[in-house]
PDB file of C-alpha atoms in Angstrom:
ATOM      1  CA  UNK A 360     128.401 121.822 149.811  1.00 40.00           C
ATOM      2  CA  UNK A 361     126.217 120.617 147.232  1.00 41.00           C
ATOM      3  CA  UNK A 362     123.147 121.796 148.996  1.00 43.00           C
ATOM      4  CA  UNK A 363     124.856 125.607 148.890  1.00 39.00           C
ATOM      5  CA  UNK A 364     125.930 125.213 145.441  1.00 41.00           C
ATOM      6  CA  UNK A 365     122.162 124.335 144.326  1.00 42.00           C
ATOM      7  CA  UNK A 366     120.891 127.167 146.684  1.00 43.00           C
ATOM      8  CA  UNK A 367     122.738 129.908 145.144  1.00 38.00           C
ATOM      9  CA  UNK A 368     121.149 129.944 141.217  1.00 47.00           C
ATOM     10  CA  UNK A 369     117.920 129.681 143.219  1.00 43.00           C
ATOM     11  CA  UNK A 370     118.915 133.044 144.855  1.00 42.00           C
ATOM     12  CA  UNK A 371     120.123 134.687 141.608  1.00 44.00           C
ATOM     13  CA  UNK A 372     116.506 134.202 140.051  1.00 44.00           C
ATOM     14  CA  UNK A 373     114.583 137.148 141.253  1.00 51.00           C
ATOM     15  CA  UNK A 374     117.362 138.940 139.604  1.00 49.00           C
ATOM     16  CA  UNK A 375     117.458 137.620 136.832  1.00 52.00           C
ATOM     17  CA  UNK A 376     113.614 138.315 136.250  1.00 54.00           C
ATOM     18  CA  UNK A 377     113.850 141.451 137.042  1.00 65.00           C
ATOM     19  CA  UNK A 378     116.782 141.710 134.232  1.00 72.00           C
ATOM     20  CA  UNK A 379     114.596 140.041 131.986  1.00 78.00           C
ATOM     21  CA  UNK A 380     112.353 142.837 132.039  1.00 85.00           C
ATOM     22  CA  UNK A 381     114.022 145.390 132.718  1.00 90.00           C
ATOM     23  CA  UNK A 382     115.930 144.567 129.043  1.00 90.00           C
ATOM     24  CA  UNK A 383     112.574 143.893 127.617  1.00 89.00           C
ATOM     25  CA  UNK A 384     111.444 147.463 128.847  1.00 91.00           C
ATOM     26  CA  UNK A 385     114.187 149.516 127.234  1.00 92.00           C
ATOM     27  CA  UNK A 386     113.597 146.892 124.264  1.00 91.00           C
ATOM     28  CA  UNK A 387     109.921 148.457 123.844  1.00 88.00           C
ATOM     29  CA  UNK A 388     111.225 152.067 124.685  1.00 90.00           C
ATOM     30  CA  UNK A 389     113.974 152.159 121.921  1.00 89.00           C
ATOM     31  CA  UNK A 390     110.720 150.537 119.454  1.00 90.00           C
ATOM     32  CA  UNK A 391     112.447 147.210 119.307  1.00 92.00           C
ATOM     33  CA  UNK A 392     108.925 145.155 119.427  1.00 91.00           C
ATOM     34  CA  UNK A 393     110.075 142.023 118.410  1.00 93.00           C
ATOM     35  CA  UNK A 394     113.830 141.375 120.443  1.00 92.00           C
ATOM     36  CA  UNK A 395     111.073 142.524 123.288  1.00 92.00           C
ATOM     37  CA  UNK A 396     108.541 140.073 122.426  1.00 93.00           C
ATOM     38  CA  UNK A 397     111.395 137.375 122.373  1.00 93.00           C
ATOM     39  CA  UNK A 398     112.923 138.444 125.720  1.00 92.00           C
ATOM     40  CA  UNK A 399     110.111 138.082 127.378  1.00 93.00           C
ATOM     41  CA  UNK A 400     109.179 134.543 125.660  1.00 94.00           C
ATOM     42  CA  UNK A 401     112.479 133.250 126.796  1.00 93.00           C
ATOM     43  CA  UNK A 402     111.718 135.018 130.381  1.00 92.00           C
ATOM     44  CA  UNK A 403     108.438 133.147 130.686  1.00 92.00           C
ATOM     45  CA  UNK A 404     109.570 130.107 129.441  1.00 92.00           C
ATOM     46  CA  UNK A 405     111.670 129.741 133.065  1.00 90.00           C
ATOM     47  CA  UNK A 406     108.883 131.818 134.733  1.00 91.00           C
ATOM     48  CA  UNK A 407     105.582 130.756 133.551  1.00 91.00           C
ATOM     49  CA  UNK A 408     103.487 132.247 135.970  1.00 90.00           C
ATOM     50  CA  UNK A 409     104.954 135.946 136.348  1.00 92.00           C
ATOM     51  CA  UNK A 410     102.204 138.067 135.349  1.00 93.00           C
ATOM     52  CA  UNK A 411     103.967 141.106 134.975  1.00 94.00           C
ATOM     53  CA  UNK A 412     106.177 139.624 132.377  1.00 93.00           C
ATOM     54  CA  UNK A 413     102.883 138.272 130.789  1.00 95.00           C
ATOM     55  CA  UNK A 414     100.623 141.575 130.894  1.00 95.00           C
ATOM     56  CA  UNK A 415     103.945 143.249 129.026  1.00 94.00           C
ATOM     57  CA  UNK A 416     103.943 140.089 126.506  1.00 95.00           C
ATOM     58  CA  UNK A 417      99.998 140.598 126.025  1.00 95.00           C
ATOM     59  CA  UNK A 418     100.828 144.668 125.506  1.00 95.00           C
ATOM     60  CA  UNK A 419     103.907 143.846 122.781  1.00 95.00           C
ATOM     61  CA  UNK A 420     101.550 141.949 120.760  1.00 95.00           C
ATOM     62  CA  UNK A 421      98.696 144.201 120.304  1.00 94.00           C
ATOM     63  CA  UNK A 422     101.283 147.386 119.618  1.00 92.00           C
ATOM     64  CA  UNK A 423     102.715 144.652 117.222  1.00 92.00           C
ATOM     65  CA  UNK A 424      99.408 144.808 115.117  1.00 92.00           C
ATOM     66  CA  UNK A 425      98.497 140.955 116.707  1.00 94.00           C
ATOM     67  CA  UNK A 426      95.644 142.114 119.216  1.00 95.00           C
ATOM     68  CA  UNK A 427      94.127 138.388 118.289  1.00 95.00           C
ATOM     69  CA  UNK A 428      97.573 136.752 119.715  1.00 95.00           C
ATOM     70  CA  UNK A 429      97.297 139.077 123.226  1.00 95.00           C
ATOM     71  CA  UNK A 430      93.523 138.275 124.192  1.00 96.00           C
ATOM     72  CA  UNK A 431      94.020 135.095 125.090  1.00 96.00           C
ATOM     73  CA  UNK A 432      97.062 136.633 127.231  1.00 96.00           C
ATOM     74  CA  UNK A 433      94.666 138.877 128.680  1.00 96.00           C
ATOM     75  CA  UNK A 434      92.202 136.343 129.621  1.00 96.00           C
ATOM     76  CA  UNK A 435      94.504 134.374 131.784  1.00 95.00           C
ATOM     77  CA  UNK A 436      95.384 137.517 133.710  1.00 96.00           C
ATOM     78  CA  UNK A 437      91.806 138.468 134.176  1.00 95.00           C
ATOM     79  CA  UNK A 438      91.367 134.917 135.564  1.00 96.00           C
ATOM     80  CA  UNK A 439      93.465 135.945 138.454  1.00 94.00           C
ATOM     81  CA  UNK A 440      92.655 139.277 138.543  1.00 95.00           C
ATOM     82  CA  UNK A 441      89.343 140.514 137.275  1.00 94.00           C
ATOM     83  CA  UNK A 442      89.309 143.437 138.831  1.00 94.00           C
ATOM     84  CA  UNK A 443      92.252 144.798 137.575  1.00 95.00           C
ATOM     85  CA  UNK A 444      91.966 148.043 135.469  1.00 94.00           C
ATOM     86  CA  UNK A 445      94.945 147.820 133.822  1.00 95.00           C
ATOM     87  CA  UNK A 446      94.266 144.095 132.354  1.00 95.00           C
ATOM     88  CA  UNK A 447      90.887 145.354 131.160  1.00 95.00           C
ATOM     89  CA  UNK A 448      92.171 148.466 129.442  1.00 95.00           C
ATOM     90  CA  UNK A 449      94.462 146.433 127.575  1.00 95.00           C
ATOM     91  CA  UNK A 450      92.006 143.814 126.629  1.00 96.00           C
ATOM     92  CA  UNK A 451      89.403 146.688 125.579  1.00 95.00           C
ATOM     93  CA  UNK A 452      92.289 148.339 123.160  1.00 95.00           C
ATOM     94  CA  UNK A 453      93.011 144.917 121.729  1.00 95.00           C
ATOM     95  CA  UNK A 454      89.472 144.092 121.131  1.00 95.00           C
ATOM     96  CA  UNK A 455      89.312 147.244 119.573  1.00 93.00           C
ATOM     97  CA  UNK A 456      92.134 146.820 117.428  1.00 93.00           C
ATOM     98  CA  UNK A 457      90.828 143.491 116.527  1.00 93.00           C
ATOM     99  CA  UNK A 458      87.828 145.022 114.905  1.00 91.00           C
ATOM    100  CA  UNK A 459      85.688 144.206 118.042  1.00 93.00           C
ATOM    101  CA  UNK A 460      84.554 147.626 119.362  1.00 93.00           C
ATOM    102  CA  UNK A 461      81.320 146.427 121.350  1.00 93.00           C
ATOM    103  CA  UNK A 462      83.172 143.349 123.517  1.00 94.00           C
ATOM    104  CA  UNK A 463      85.897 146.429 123.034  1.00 94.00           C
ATOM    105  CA  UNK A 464      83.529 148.652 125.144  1.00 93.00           C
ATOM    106  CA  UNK A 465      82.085 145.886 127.942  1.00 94.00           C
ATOM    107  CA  UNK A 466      85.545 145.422 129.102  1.00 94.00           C
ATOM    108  CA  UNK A 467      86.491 148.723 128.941  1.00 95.00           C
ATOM    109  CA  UNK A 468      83.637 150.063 130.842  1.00 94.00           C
ATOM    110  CA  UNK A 469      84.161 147.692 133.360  1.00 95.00           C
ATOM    111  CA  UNK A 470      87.618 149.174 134.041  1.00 94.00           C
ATOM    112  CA  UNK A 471      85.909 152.563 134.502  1.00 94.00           C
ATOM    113  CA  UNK A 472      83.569 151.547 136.677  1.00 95.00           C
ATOM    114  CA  UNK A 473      86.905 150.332 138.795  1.00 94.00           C
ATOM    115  CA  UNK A 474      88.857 153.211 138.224  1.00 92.00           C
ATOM    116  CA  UNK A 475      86.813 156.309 137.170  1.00 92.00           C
ATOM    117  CA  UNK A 476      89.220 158.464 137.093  1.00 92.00           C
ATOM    118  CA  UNK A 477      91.728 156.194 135.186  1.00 92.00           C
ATOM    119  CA  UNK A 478      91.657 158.920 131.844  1.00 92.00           C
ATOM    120  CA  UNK A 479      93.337 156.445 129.296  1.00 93.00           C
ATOM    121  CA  UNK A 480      90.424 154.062 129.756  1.00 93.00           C
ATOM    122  CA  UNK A 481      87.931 157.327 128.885  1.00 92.00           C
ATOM    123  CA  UNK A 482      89.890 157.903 125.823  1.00 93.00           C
ATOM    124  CA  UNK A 483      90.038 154.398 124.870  1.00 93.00           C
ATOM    125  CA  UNK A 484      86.017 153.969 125.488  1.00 92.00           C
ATOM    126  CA  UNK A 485      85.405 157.453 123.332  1.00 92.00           C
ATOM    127  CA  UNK A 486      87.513 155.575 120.664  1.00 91.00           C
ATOM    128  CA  UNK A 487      85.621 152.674 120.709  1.00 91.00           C
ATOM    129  CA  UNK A 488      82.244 154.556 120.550  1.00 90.00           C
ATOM    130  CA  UNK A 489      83.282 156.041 117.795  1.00 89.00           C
ATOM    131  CA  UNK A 490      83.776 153.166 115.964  1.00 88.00           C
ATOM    132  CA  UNK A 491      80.840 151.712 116.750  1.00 86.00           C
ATOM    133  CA  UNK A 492      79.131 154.740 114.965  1.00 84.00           C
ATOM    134  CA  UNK A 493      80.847 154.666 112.012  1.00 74.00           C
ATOM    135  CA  UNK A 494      81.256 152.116 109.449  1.00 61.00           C
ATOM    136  CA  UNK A 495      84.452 151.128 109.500  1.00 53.00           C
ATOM    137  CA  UNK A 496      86.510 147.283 108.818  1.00 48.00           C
ATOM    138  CA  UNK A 497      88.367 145.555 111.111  1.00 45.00           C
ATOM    139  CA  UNK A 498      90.882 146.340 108.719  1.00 48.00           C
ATOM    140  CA  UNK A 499      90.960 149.923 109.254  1.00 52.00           C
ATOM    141  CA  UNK A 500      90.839 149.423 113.466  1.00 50.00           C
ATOM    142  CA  UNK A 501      93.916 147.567 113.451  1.00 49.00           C
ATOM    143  CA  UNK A 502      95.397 150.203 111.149  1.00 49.00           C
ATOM    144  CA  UNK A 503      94.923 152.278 114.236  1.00 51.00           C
ATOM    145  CA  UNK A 504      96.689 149.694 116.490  1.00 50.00           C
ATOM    146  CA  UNK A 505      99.612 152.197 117.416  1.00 50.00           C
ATOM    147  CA  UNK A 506     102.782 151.089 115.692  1.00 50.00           C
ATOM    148  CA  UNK A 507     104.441 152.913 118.638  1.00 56.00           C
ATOM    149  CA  UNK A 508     103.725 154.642 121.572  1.00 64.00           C
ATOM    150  CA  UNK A 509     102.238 158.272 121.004  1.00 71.00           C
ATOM    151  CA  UNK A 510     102.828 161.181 122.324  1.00 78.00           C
ATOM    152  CA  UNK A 511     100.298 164.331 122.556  1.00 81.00           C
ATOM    153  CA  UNK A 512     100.809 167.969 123.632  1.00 82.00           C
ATOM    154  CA  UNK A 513      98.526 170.302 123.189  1.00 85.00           C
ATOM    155  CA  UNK A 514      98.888 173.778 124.217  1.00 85.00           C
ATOM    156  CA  UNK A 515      95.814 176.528 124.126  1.00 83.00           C
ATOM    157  CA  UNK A 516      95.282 180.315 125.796  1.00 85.00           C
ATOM    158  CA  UNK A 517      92.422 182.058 125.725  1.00 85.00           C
ATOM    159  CA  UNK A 518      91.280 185.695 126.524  1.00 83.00           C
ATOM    160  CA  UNK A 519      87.709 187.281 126.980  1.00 81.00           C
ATOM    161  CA  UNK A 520      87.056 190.995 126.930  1.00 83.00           C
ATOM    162  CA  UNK A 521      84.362 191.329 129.184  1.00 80.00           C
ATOM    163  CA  UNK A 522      82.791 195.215 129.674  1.00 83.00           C
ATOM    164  CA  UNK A 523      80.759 196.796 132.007  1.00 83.00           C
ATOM    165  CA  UNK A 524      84.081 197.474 133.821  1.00 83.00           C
ATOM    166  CA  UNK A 525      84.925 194.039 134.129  1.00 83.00           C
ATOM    167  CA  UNK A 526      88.192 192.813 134.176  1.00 85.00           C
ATOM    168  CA  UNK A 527      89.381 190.566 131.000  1.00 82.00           C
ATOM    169  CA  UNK A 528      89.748 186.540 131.220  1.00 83.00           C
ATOM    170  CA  UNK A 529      93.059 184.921 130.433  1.00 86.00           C
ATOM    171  CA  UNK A 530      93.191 181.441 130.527  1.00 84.00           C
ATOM    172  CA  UNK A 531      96.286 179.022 129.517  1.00 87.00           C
ATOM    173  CA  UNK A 532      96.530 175.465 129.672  1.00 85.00           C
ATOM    174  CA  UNK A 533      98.761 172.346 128.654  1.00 85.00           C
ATOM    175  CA  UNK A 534      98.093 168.905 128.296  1.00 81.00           C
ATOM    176  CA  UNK A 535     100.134 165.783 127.757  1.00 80.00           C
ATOM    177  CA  UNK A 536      98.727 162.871 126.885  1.00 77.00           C
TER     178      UNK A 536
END
């Protein structure tokens, strides 16, 4: 009886992780950073080695404006996983947003070279080229840490008249970003 009665929080636990993040999700969607960042503290504290919850912690702290407190977070998932292109985008924006644009850019590149046709790494290495050509502080990078998640849409048509008998050119397009 004992042996049943120890066996069934055991069972519970994958729940309970994934409730852990799941809260800690809709925590970051609704912009509540910091009840996040403690969810998932508490979460790893029984579940040290979940890297999800970890690569989510590392994430929270650079939107947070503390990219310094999620590289070391980043790190210890590359360890595991070096190849991972989502680990190394996130380590690329928070060197970035530490003021570190060219160790910004060698991770970052790396993740292309994984995933070419991954396009938030692209915009993420045009950023950091960019600040690498203009003189800028590390004081003005992290001021473009995002304080939240953005949003783009962008929305353009074109026509060309064309003669000679031609037919004209429309063109429309929509991007999200």
């Amino acid at each position: 009886v004992l042996g049943l009665a120890l066996a069934l929080p055991v069972s519970q636990l994958p729940a309970l992780a994934l409730a852990d993040l799941a809260s800690a999700q809709r925590q970051i969607e609704a912009q509540q950073l910091d009840a996040a960042e403690a969810t998932l503290l508490d979460h790893l504290a029984r579940q040290p080695n979940d890297s999800e919850a970890r690569f989510l912690l590392a994430r929270v702290r650079a939107w947070r404006g503390l990219p310094e407190q999620a590289l070391p977070l980043y790190e210890s998932l590359l360890q595991s996983e070096p190849d991972n292109a989502d680990y190394l985008l996130g380590q690329g924006q928070a060197l970035l947003w530490a003021g570190r644009p060219q160790a910004a850019l060698d991770s970052l590149e790396r993740a292309a070279q994984i995933a070419p046709d991954y396009a938030a790494v692209q915009q993420v290495i045009q950023q950091a080229r960019a600040a690498l050509t203009s003189p800028v502080t590390a004081n003005t990078l992290a001021a473009i840490a995002p304080a939240q998640r953005r949003h783009e849409l962008e929305v353009s048509a074109r026509q060309d008249w064309l003669d000679s008998g031609f037919d004209n050119w429309r063109s429309q397009r929509l991007d999200y970003a």
